[in-house]
Amino acid sequence: MRAPILSGAMAAQFASEGFAVLPTLYTPVEVAALLRTVETAPASGPNFRRSQEVFAIRNLLGEVPALWPLLATKNLQELLGQLFPGGCHLAKAIYFDKPAGSNWLVAWHQDLMINVDQRADLPGFGPWTSKAEGVAVQPPVGVLENVCTIRIHLDDCDATNGALKVVPGSHRRGVIPATDIAGLTPAATSCAVPAGGAMLMKPLLLHASNRSQGARPRRVVHLEFASAELPTELKWRERHAQLAGILA
């Protein structure tokens, strides 16, 4: 009998510190197939952003549906079963490419917004944003506490090419006021992840990334899964019916 994808020690770390690194979620062959599929996808429309500093695809599985059969390996399905024993659904999917030498950095923040289908006047929901790709809102903390981010790394990633920095345990503080963030970041740690590995992260975890300092890219598939249901007036914008059988 093989060991579980998420060991007891890793599960305990994830609960306590808000993050954990799984070094071997995908094989080199699987990583190569994911890269080929992304690199051959059309790159036009509001969900695609390409510049010298970054290439990003939002609503990734909607724009590149051929990726899902490659992502939905037995390892990922087992991991989701451990994280969400009662089932889950996709909440958000993004592809990030930080090219070699990129000057793009991400300041300290929490992932507080979720993608929804429309704006609705609901207690506890807000602020709202409306962009070309759709509507997003900050939901009550209870919704965010039932979301798990899985960052699948397609390149070796360390401090030289933009690995995430996180503040362990900060997810337990709820929504952190901007004025309090600087006082927490001295406790930060950098999260190196090998190609084919994945980083698990709670959305409320404080995190940031530095500019790339080396010659290696940092390509990541960012998936957010949730078990929480929204009020009837709202729907998760990226919830795909074709994933339901796998994620149930």
Coordinates of N, CA and C in Angstrom, one line a residue:
M1 N 0.9 -1.2 0.0 CA 0.0 0.0 0.0 C 0.9 1.2 0.0
R2 N 0.7 2.1 -1.0 CA 1.5 3.3 -1.1 C 1.1 4.4 -0.1
A3 N 2.1 5.2 0.2 CA 1.8 6.3 1.1 C 0.8 7.3 0.6
P4 N 0.0 8.0 1.4 CA -0.9 9.0 0.9 C -0.1 10.2 0.3
I5 N -0.8 10.8 -0.7 CA -0.1 12.0 -1.3 C 0.2 13.0 -0.3
L6 N -0.7 13.3 0.6 CA -0.5 14.3 1.7 C -0.3 13.5 3.0
S7 N 0.9 13.5 3.4 CA 1.2 12.7 4.6 C 0.6 13.4 5.8
G8 N 0.6 12.6 6.9 CA 0.1 13.2 8.2 C 0.8 14.4 8.6
A9 N 2.2 14.4 8.5 CA 3.0 15.6 8.9 C 2.7 16.8 8.0
M10 N 2.5 16.5 6.7 CA 2.3 17.6 5.8 C 0.9 18.2 6.0
A11 N -0.1 17.3 6.3 CA -1.5 17.8 6.6 C -1.5 18.7 7.8
A12 N -0.7 18.3 8.8 CA -0.6 19.0 10.1 C 0.1 20.4 9.8
Q13 N 1.1 20.4 9.0 CA 1.8 21.7 8.7 C 0.8 22.6 7.9
F14 N 0.1 22.0 7.0 CA -0.9 22.8 6.2 C -1.9 23.5 7.1
A15 N -2.4 22.7 8.0 CA -3.4 23.3 8.9 C -2.9 24.3 9.9
S16 N -1.6 24.1 10.3 CA -1.0 25.0 11.3 C -0.4 26.2 10.7
E17 N 0.3 26.0 9.6 CA 1.1 27.1 9.0 C 0.5 27.7 7.7
G18 N -0.5 27.0 7.2 CA -1.2 27.6 6.0 C -0.6 27.2 4.7
F19 N 0.4 26.4 4.7 CA 1.1 26.0 3.4 C 1.8 24.7 3.6
A20 N 2.1 24.0 2.5 CA 2.9 22.8 2.5 C 3.4 22.6 1.1
V21 N 4.5 22.0 0.9 CA 5.1 21.7 -0.4 C 5.1 20.2 -0.6
L22 N 4.5 19.8 -1.8 CA 4.5 18.4 -2.2 C 5.5 18.3 -3.3
P23 N 6.7 17.7 -3.2 CA 7.7 17.7 -4.2 C 7.5 17.0 -5.5
T24 N 6.6 16.0 -5.5 CA 6.5 15.1 -6.7 C 5.0 14.8 -7.0
L25 N 4.2 15.8 -7.3 CA 2.8 15.6 -7.6 C 2.7 15.1 -9.1
Y26 N 3.5 15.6 -10.0 CA 3.5 15.3 -11.4 C 4.9 14.8 -11.9
T27 N 4.9 13.8 -12.8 CA 6.1 13.3 -13.4 C 6.6 14.3 -14.4
P28 N 7.9 14.1 -14.8 CA 8.5 15.0 -15.9 C 7.7 14.8 -17.2
V29 N 7.2 13.6 -17.5 CA 6.5 13.5 -18.8 C 5.1 14.3 -18.7
E30 N 4.5 14.2 -17.5 CA 3.2 15.0 -17.3 C 3.5 16.5 -17.4
V31 N 4.6 16.9 -16.8 CA 4.9 18.4 -16.8 C 5.1 18.8 -18.3
A32 N 5.9 18.0 -19.1 CA 6.2 18.3 -20.5 C 4.9 18.5 -21.3
A33 N 3.9 17.6 -21.0 CA 2.6 17.6 -21.7 C 1.8 18.9 -21.3
L34 N 1.9 19.2 -20.1 CA 1.2 20.5 -19.6 C 1.8 21.7 -20.3
L35 N 3.1 21.8 -20.4 CA 3.8 22.9 -21.0 C 3.4 23.0 -22.5
R36 N 3.5 21.8 -23.2 CA 3.1 21.8 -24.6 C 1.7 22.3 -24.9
T37 N 0.8 21.9 -24.0 CA -0.6 22.3 -24.2 C -0.8 23.8 -24.0
V38 N -0.1 24.4 -23.0 CA -0.2 25.8 -22.7 C 0.5 26.6 -23.9
E39 N 1.6 26.1 -24.3 CA 2.4 26.9 -25.3 C 1.8 26.9 -26.6
T40 N 0.9 25.9 -26.9 CA 0.3 25.9 -28.2 C -1.1 26.5 -28.2
A41 N -1.6 27.0 -27.1 CA -2.9 27.6 -27.0 C -3.0 28.9 -27.6
P42 N -4.1 29.3 -28.3 CA -4.2 30.7 -28.8 C -4.1 31.7 -27.6
A43 N -3.5 32.8 -27.9 CA -3.2 33.8 -26.8 C -3.9 35.1 -27.2
S44 N -5.2 35.1 -27.2 CA -5.9 36.4 -27.5 C -7.2 36.5 -26.6
G45 N -7.6 37.7 -26.4 CA -8.8 37.9 -25.6 C -8.5 38.5 -24.2
P46 N -9.5 38.9 -23.5 CA -9.3 39.6 -22.2 C -8.7 38.7 -21.1
N47 N -8.7 37.4 -21.3 CA -8.2 36.5 -20.2 C -6.7 36.2 -20.4
F48 N -6.1 36.7 -21.5 CA -4.7 36.6 -21.8 C -4.0 37.9 -21.6
R49 N -2.9 37.8 -20.9 CA -2.0 39.0 -20.7 C -0.6 38.6 -21.0
R50 N 0.0 39.3 -22.0 CA 1.4 39.0 -22.4 C 2.2 40.3 -22.5
S51 N 3.3 40.3 -21.8 CA 4.2 41.4 -21.8 C 5.7 40.8 -21.7
Q52 N 6.6 41.7 -21.6 CA 8.0 41.3 -21.4 C 8.2 40.8 -20.0
E53 N 7.3 41.2 -19.1 CA 7.5 40.8 -17.7 C 6.7 39.6 -17.3
V54 N 5.6 39.3 -18.0 CA 4.7 38.2 -17.5 C 3.8 37.7 -18.7
F55 N 3.5 36.4 -18.6 CA 2.4 35.9 -19.5 C 1.5 35.2 -18.6
A56 N 0.2 35.6 -18.6 CA -0.8 35.0 -17.7 C -2.1 34.7 -18.5
I57 N -2.7 33.6 -18.1 CA -4.0 33.2 -18.6 C -5.0 33.0 -17.5
R58 N -6.0 33.9 -17.5 CA -7.1 33.7 -16.5 C -8.2 32.8 -17.0
N59 N -9.0 32.3 -16.1 CA -10.0 31.3 -16.5 C -9.4 30.2 -17.4
L60 N -8.3 29.7 -16.8 CA -7.4 28.8 -17.6 C -8.1 27.6 -18.2
L61 N -8.9 26.9 -17.5 CA -9.5 25.7 -18.0 C -10.7 26.1 -18.9
G62 N -11.2 27.3 -18.8 CA -12.2 27.7 -19.8 C -11.5 28.0 -21.1
E63 N -10.3 28.6 -21.1 CA -9.6 29.0 -22.3 C -8.8 27.9 -22.9
V64 N -8.3 27.0 -22.1 CA -7.5 25.8 -22.6 C -8.1 24.6 -22.0
P65 N -9.3 24.1 -22.4 CA -9.9 23.0 -21.8 C -9.1 21.7 -21.9
A66 N -8.2 21.6 -22.9 CA -7.4 20.4 -23.1 C -6.5 20.2 -21.9
L67 N -6.3 21.2 -21.0 CA -5.4 21.0 -19.9 C -6.0 20.1 -18.8
W68 N -7.3 20.1 -18.7 CA -7.9 19.4 -17.5 C -7.6 17.9 -17.5
P69 N -7.7 17.2 -18.7 CA -7.4 15.8 -18.6 C -5.9 15.5 -18.2
L70 N -5.1 16.5 -18.5 CA -3.7 16.3 -18.1 C -3.4 16.7 -16.7
L71 N -4.2 17.6 -16.1 CA -4.1 18.0 -14.7 C -4.7 16.9 -13.8
A72 N -5.8 16.3 -14.3 CA -6.6 15.4 -13.4 C -6.0 14.0 -13.3
T73 N -4.8 14.0 -12.8 CA -4.1 12.7 -12.6 C -4.6 12.0 -11.4
K74 N -4.3 10.7 -11.2 CA -4.7 10.1 -10.0 C -4.1 10.7 -8.8
N75 N -2.9 11.3 -8.9 CA -2.3 12.0 -7.7 C -3.1 13.2 -7.3
L76 N -3.6 14.0 -8.3 CA -4.4 15.2 -8.0 C -5.7 14.8 -7.4
Q77 N -6.3 13.8 -8.0 CA -7.6 13.3 -7.5 C -7.5 12.8 -6.1
E78 N -6.4 12.1 -5.8 CA -6.3 11.6 -4.4 C -6.0 12.8 -3.4
L79 N -5.2 13.7 -3.9 CA -5.0 14.9 -3.0 C -6.2 15.7 -2.7
L80 N -7.1 15.9 -3.8 CA -8.3 16.6 -3.5 C -9.2 15.8 -2.6
G81 N -9.2 14.5 -2.7 CA -10.0 13.6 -1.8 C -9.6 13.8 -0.4
Q82 N -8.3 13.9 -0.2 CA -7.8 14.1 1.2 C -8.1 15.5 1.7
L83 N -8.0 16.5 0.9 CA -8.3 17.9 1.3 C -9.8 18.2 1.5
F84 N -10.6 17.5 0.6 CA -12.0 17.8 0.6 C -12.8 16.4 0.6
P85 N -12.8 15.8 1.8 CA -13.5 14.4 1.8 C -14.9 14.5 1.3
G86 N -15.6 15.6 1.5 CA -17.0 15.7 1.1 C -17.2 16.2 -0.3
G87 N -16.1 16.4 -1.1 CA -16.2 16.8 -2.5 C -15.9 18.3 -2.5
C88 N -15.5 18.8 -3.8 CA -15.2 20.2 -4.0 C -15.5 20.5 -5.4
H89 N -15.2 21.8 -5.7 CA -15.3 22.3 -7.1 C -14.2 23.3 -7.4
L90 N -14.0 23.5 -8.7 CA -13.0 24.5 -9.1 C -13.5 25.8 -8.8
A91 N -12.7 26.7 -8.2 CA -13.1 28.1 -8.0 C -12.4 29.1 -8.9
K92 N -11.1 28.7 -9.2 CA -10.3 29.7 -10.1 C -9.2 28.9 -10.6
A93 N -8.8 29.2 -11.9 CA -7.6 28.6 -12.5 C -6.8 29.7 -13.3
I94 N -5.5 29.8 -13.0 CA -4.7 30.8 -13.7 C -3.4 30.2 -14.1
Y95 N -2.8 30.6 -15.2 CA -1.5 30.2 -15.5 C -0.6 31.5 -15.4
F96 N 0.5 31.3 -14.7 CA 1.5 32.4 -14.6 C 2.8 32.0 -15.2
D97 N 3.4 32.8 -16.0 CA 4.8 32.6 -16.5 C 5.6 33.9 -16.2
K98 N 6.5 33.7 -15.2 CA 7.4 34.8 -14.9 C 8.7 34.5 -15.7
P99 N 9.0 35.2 -16.8 CA 10.1 34.8 -17.6 C 11.4 35.1 -16.9
A100 N 12.5 34.5 -17.4 CA 13.8 34.8 -16.9 C 14.1 36.3 -16.9
G101 N 14.7 36.8 -15.9 CA 15.1 38.2 -15.8 C 13.9 39.1 -15.6
S102 N 12.7 38.6 -15.3 CA 11.5 39.5 -15.1 C 11.7 40.4 -13.9
N103 N 11.3 41.6 -14.1 CA 11.3 42.6 -13.0 C 10.0 42.7 -12.3
W104 N 9.0 41.7 -12.6 CA 7.7 41.7 -12.0 C 7.8 41.1 -10.6
L105 N 7.3 41.8 -9.6 CA 7.2 41.3 -8.3 C 5.8 41.5 -7.8
V106 N 5.5 40.7 -6.7 CA 4.1 40.8 -6.1 C 4.3 41.2 -4.6
A107 N 3.7 42.3 -4.2 CA 3.8 42.8 -2.9 C 3.0 41.8 -1.9
W108 N 3.2 42.0 -0.6 CA 2.6 41.2 0.4 C 1.1 41.4 0.3
H109 N 0.3 40.3 0.3 CA -1.1 40.4 0.3 C -1.7 39.0 0.7
Q110 N -3.0 39.0 0.8 CA -3.9 37.8 1.0 C -4.7 37.7 -0.3
D111 N -5.1 36.5 -0.6 CA -6.0 36.3 -1.8 C -7.5 36.4 -1.3
L112 N -8.0 37.5 -1.3 CA -9.3 37.8 -0.7 C -10.5 37.8 -1.6
M113 N -10.3 37.8 -2.9 CA -11.4 37.9 -3.9 C -11.7 36.5 -4.6
I114 N -13.0 36.3 -4.8 CA -13.4 35.1 -5.6 C -14.1 35.6 -6.9
N115 N -14.1 34.7 -7.9 CA -14.7 35.1 -9.1 C -16.2 34.6 -9.1
V116 N -17.1 35.4 -9.5 CA -18.5 35.1 -9.5 C -19.1 35.6 -10.8
D117 N -20.4 35.1 -11.0 CA -21.0 35.4 -12.3 C -21.7 36.7 -12.4
Q118 N -22.0 37.4 -11.3 CA -22.7 38.7 -11.3 C -22.5 39.4 -10.0
R119 N -22.9 40.7 -9.9 CA -22.9 41.4 -8.7 C -24.3 41.3 -8.0
A120 N -24.3 41.1 -6.7 CA -25.5 41.0 -5.9 C -25.4 41.7 -4.6
D121 N -26.4 42.3 -4.1 CA -26.4 43.0 -2.8 C -26.6 42.0 -1.7
L122 N -25.5 41.5 -1.1 CA -25.6 40.5 -0.1 C -24.8 40.9 1.1
P123 N -25.3 40.7 2.3 CA -24.5 41.0 3.5 C -23.3 40.2 3.6
G124 N -22.2 40.9 4.0 CA -20.9 40.2 4.1 C -20.1 40.1 2.9
F125 N -20.7 40.4 1.7 CA -20.0 40.3 0.4 C -19.6 41.7 0.0
G126 N -18.3 42.0 -0.3 CA -17.8 43.2 -0.7 C -16.4 43.5 -0.1
P127 N -15.6 44.3 -0.8 CA -15.9 45.1 -2.0 C -16.0 44.2 -3.2
W128 N -16.5 44.9 -4.3 CA -16.7 44.2 -5.6 C -15.8 44.9 -6.6
T129 N -15.4 44.1 -7.6 CA -14.6 44.6 -8.8 C -15.3 44.1 -10.1
S130 N -15.2 44.9 -11.1 CA -15.7 44.5 -12.4 C -14.6 44.8 -13.4
K131 N -14.1 43.7 -14.1 CA -13.0 43.9 -15.1 C -13.4 43.2 -16.4
A132 N -12.6 43.3 -17.4 CA -12.9 42.7 -18.7 C -13.2 41.2 -18.5
E133 N -12.5 40.5 -17.6 CA -12.7 39.1 -17.5 C -13.9 38.7 -16.6
G134 N -14.5 39.7 -15.9 CA -15.7 39.3 -15.1 C -15.7 40.0 -13.8
V135 N -16.7 39.6 -13.0 CA -16.9 40.2 -11.6 C -16.2 39.4 -10.5
A136 N -15.7 40.1 -9.6 CA -15.1 39.4 -8.4 C -15.5 40.1 -7.1
V137 N -15.5 39.4 -6.0 CA -16.0 40.0 -4.7 C -15.2 39.4 -3.6
Q138 N -15.0 40.1 -2.5 CA -14.5 39.6 -1.3 C -15.6 39.0 -0.5
P139 N -15.6 37.7 -0.3 CA -16.7 37.0 0.5 C -16.4 37.0 2.0
P140 N -17.4 36.6 2.8 CA -17.1 36.4 4.2 C -15.9 35.5 4.4
V141 N -15.2 35.6 5.5 CA -14.1 34.8 5.8 C -14.4 33.3 5.8
G142 N -15.6 32.9 6.2 CA -15.9 31.5 6.2 C -15.8 30.9 4.9
V143 N -16.1 31.6 3.8 CA -16.0 31.1 2.5 C -14.5 30.9 2.1
L144 N -13.7 31.9 2.4 CA -12.2 31.8 2.1 C -11.6 30.6 2.9
E145 N -12.1 30.4 4.1 CA -11.5 29.3 4.9 C -11.8 27.9 4.3
N146 N -12.7 27.8 3.4 CA -13.0 26.5 2.7 C -12.4 26.5 1.3
V147 N -11.4 27.3 1.0 CA -10.8 27.3 -0.3 C -9.3 26.8 -0.1
C148 N -8.8 26.0 -1.0 CA -7.4 25.6 -1.0 C -6.8 25.9 -2.3
T149 N -5.7 26.5 -2.3 CA -4.9 26.8 -3.6 C -3.9 25.7 -3.8
I150 N -3.8 25.2 -5.0 CA -2.7 24.2 -5.4 C -2.0 24.9 -6.5
R151 N -0.7 25.2 -6.2 CA 0.2 25.8 -7.2 C 1.1 24.8 -7.8
I152 N 0.8 24.4 -9.0 CA 1.6 23.3 -9.7 C 2.7 23.9 -10.4
H153 N 4.0 23.6 -10.1 CA 5.1 24.2 -10.6 C 5.7 23.4 -11.8
L154 N 5.8 24.1 -12.9 CA 6.3 23.5 -14.2 C 7.8 23.7 -14.4
D155 N 8.4 24.4 -13.5 CA 9.9 24.7 -13.5 C 10.4 24.6 -12.1
D156 N 11.7 24.2 -11.9 CA 12.3 24.4 -10.6 C 12.2 25.8 -10.1
C157 N 11.8 26.0 -8.9 CA 11.5 27.4 -8.4 C 12.2 27.6 -7.0
D158 N 13.0 28.6 -6.9 CA 13.6 29.0 -5.6 C 13.6 30.5 -5.5
A159 N 14.4 31.0 -4.6 CA 14.4 32.4 -4.3 C 15.0 33.2 -5.5
T160 N 15.7 32.6 -6.4 CA 16.3 33.3 -7.5 C 15.4 33.6 -8.7
N161 N 14.3 32.8 -8.7 CA 13.4 33.0 -9.9 C 11.9 33.1 -9.4
G162 N 11.8 33.8 -8.3 CA 10.4 34.2 -7.9 C 9.6 33.3 -7.0
A163 N 10.3 32.5 -6.2 CA 9.5 31.6 -5.3 C 8.7 32.4 -4.4
L164 N 7.5 31.9 -4.0 CA 6.7 32.6 -3.0 C 7.4 32.7 -1.7
K165 N 7.2 33.9 -1.0 CA 7.5 34.1 0.4 C 6.2 34.1 1.1
V166 N 6.1 33.4 2.3 CA 4.9 33.4 3.0 C 5.2 33.6 4.5
V167 N 4.2 34.1 5.2 CA 4.3 34.3 6.7 C 3.5 33.1 7.3
P168 N 4.2 32.1 7.9 CA 3.6 30.9 8.4 C 2.6 31.3 9.5
G169 N 1.4 30.7 9.4 CA 0.4 30.9 10.4 C -0.5 32.1 10.3
S170 N -0.1 33.0 9.3 CA -0.9 34.2 9.1 C -2.3 34.0 8.7
H171 N -2.6 32.8 8.1 CA -4.0 32.6 7.7 C -5.0 32.5 8.8
R172 N -4.5 32.3 10.0 CA -5.3 32.2 11.2 C -5.8 33.5 11.8
R173 N -5.3 34.6 11.2 CA -5.6 36.0 11.6 C -6.8 36.6 10.9
G174 N -7.4 35.9 10.0 CA -8.5 36.4 9.3 C -8.0 37.4 8.3
V175 N -8.8 38.4 7.9 CA -8.4 39.5 7.0 C -7.5 40.5 7.8
I176 N -6.3 40.6 7.3 CA -5.3 41.4 8.1 C -5.3 42.8 7.6
P177 N -5.4 43.8 8.4 CA -5.4 45.2 8.0 C -4.1 45.5 7.4
A178 N -4.1 46.4 6.3 CA -2.9 46.7 5.6 C -1.8 47.3 6.6
T179 N -2.3 48.0 7.6 CA -1.3 48.6 8.5 C -0.6 47.6 9.4
D180 N -1.1 46.4 9.4 CA -0.4 45.3 10.3 C 0.5 44.4 9.5
I181 N 0.5 44.5 8.2 CA 1.3 43.6 7.4 C 2.8 43.7 7.6
A182 N 3.3 44.9 7.6 CA 4.7 45.1 7.7 C 5.3 44.5 9.0
G183 N 4.5 44.5 10.1 CA 5.0 43.9 11.3 C 5.0 42.4 11.3
L184 N 4.4 41.8 10.4 CA 4.3 40.3 10.3 C 5.4 39.7 9.4
T185 N 5.8 40.5 8.4 CA 6.7 39.9 7.3 C 8.1 39.5 7.8
P186 N 8.7 40.0 8.9 CA 10.0 39.5 9.3 C 10.0 38.0 9.6
A187 N 8.8 37.4 9.8 CA 8.7 36.0 10.1 C 8.6 35.2 8.8
A188 N 8.7 35.8 7.6 CA 8.5 35.1 6.4 C 9.5 34.1 6.1
T189 N 9.1 33.1 5.3 CA 10.0 32.0 4.8 C 9.8 31.9 3.3
S190 N 10.8 31.5 2.5 CA 10.7 31.3 1.1 C 10.4 29.8 0.8
C191 N 9.5 29.6 -0.2 CA 9.0 28.2 -0.5 C 9.6 27.7 -1.8
A192 N 10.7 27.0 -1.8 CA 11.2 26.4 -3.0 C 10.4 25.2 -3.4
V193 N 10.1 25.0 -4.7 CA 9.3 23.9 -5.2 C 10.0 23.4 -6.5
P194 N 10.2 22.1 -6.6 CA 10.8 21.6 -7.8 C 9.8 21.4 -8.9
A195 N 10.2 21.3 -10.1 CA 9.3 21.1 -11.3 C 8.6 19.8 -11.0
G196 N 7.3 19.8 -11.2 CA 6.4 18.7 -11.0 C 5.9 18.7 -9.5
G197 N 6.4 19.5 -8.7 CA 5.9 19.6 -7.3 C 4.7 20.6 -7.2
A198 N 4.1 20.7 -6.1 CA 3.0 21.6 -5.9 C 3.1 22.2 -4.5
M199 N 2.7 23.5 -4.4 CA 2.6 24.1 -3.1 C 1.1 24.3 -2.8
L200 N 0.7 23.8 -1.6 CA -0.6 24.0 -1.1 C -0.6 25.3 -0.3
M201 N -1.7 26.1 -0.4 CA -1.7 27.4 0.3 C -3.2 27.8 0.6
K202 N -3.3 28.3 1.8 CA -4.6 28.9 2.2 C -4.7 30.3 1.7
P203 N -5.9 30.7 1.1 CA -6.0 32.0 0.6 C -5.6 33.2 1.5
L204 N -5.9 32.9 2.8 CA -5.7 34.0 3.8 C -4.3 34.1 4.3
L205 N -3.4 33.2 3.7 CA -2.0 33.2 4.1 C -1.3 34.5 3.4
L206 N -0.6 35.2 4.2 CA 0.1 36.4 3.6 C 1.3 35.8 2.8
H207 N 1.4 36.4 1.5 CA 2.4 35.9 0.6 C 2.8 37.0 -0.4
A208 N 4.0 36.8 -0.9 CA 4.6 37.8 -1.9 C 5.6 37.0 -2.7
S209 N 6.1 37.7 -3.8 CA 7.2 37.1 -4.5 C 8.1 38.2 -5.0
N210 N 9.4 37.9 -5.1 CA 10.4 38.9 -5.5 C 10.6 38.9 -7.0
R211 N 11.3 39.8 -7.5 CA 11.8 39.8 -8.9 C 12.6 38.6 -9.2
S212 N 12.6 38.1 -10.4 CA 13.5 37.1 -10.8 C 14.9 37.6 -11.0
Q213 N 15.9 36.8 -10.4 CA 17.3 37.2 -10.4 C 18.2 36.4 -11.3
G214 N 17.6 35.3 -11.9 CA 18.4 34.4 -12.7 C 17.9 34.2 -14.1
A215 N 18.4 33.1 -14.8 CA 18.1 32.9 -16.2 C 17.0 31.8 -16.4
R216 N 16.3 31.4 -15.3 CA 15.3 30.4 -15.4 C 13.9 31.0 -15.3
P217 N 12.9 30.4 -16.1 CA 11.5 30.9 -16.0 C 10.9 30.3 -14.7
R218 N 9.7 30.8 -14.4 CA 8.9 30.3 -13.3 C 7.5 30.2 -13.8
R219 N 7.1 29.0 -14.3 CA 5.8 28.7 -14.9 C 5.0 27.9 -13.9
V220 N 3.8 28.4 -13.6 CA 2.9 27.8 -12.5 C 1.5 27.8 -13.0
V221 N 0.8 26.6 -12.7 CA -0.6 26.5 -12.9 C -1.2 26.7 -11.5
H222 N -2.0 27.7 -11.3 CA -2.6 28.1 -10.0 C -4.0 27.7 -10.0
L223 N -4.4 26.7 -9.2 CA -5.7 26.2 -9.1 C -6.3 26.4 -7.7
E224 N -7.5 26.9 -7.6 CA -8.2 27.1 -6.4 C -9.4 26.2 -6.3
F225 N -9.6 25.4 -5.3 CA -10.7 24.5 -5.1 C -11.5 24.9 -3.9
A226 N -12.8 24.7 -3.9 CA -13.6 25.1 -2.7 C -14.7 24.1 -2.4
S227 N -15.0 24.0 -1.2 CA -16.2 23.1 -0.8 C -17.4 23.9 -0.4
A228 N -17.2 25.3 -0.2 CA -18.3 26.1 0.2 C -19.2 26.4 -1.0
E229 N -20.5 26.5 -0.7 CA -21.5 26.9 -1.7 C -21.8 28.4 -1.4
L230 N -22.2 29.1 -2.5 CA -22.5 30.5 -2.3 C -24.0 30.7 -2.2
P231 N -24.5 31.9 -1.7 CA -25.9 32.2 -1.7 C -26.5 32.0 -3.1
T232 N -27.8 31.7 -3.2 CA -28.4 31.4 -4.4 C -28.3 32.5 -5.5
E233 N -28.1 33.7 -5.0 CA -28.0 34.9 -5.9 C -26.7 34.9 -6.7
L234 N -25.7 34.1 -6.3 CA -24.4 34.1 -6.9 C -24.0 32.7 -7.3
K235 N -23.1 32.6 -8.3 CA -22.5 31.4 -8.7 C -21.0 31.6 -8.9
W236 N -20.2 30.5 -8.6 CA -18.8 30.6 -8.9 C -18.6 30.7 -10.4
R237 N -17.9 31.7 -10.9 CA -17.8 31.9 -12.3 C -17.1 30.8 -13.1
E238 N -16.1 30.2 -12.5 CA -15.3 29.2 -13.2 C -15.6 27.8 -12.8
R239 N -16.8 27.6 -12.2 CA -17.2 26.2 -11.8 C -17.6 25.5 -13.1
H240 N -16.9 24.4 -13.5 CA -17.1 23.7 -14.7 C -17.9 22.4 -14.5
A241 N -19.0 22.2 -15.2 CA -19.8 21.0 -15.1 C -19.0 19.8 -15.4
Q242 N -18.0 19.9 -16.4 CA -17.3 18.7 -16.8 C -16.3 18.2 -15.8
L243 N -16.1 19.0 -14.7 CA -15.2 18.5 -13.7 C -15.9 17.8 -12.5
A244 N -17.3 17.9 -12.5 CA -18.0 17.5 -11.4 C -17.8 16.0 -11.0
G245 N -17.8 15.1 -12.0 CA -17.6 13.7 -11.7 C -16.3 13.4 -11.1
I246 N -15.3 14.1 -11.4 CA -13.9 13.9 -10.8 C -13.8 14.5 -9.4
L247 N -14.5 15.6 -9.2 CA -14.3 16.3 -7.9 C -15.3 16.0 -6.9
A248 N -16.4 15.2 -7.3 CA -17.4 14.9 -6.3 C -16.9 14.0 -5.2

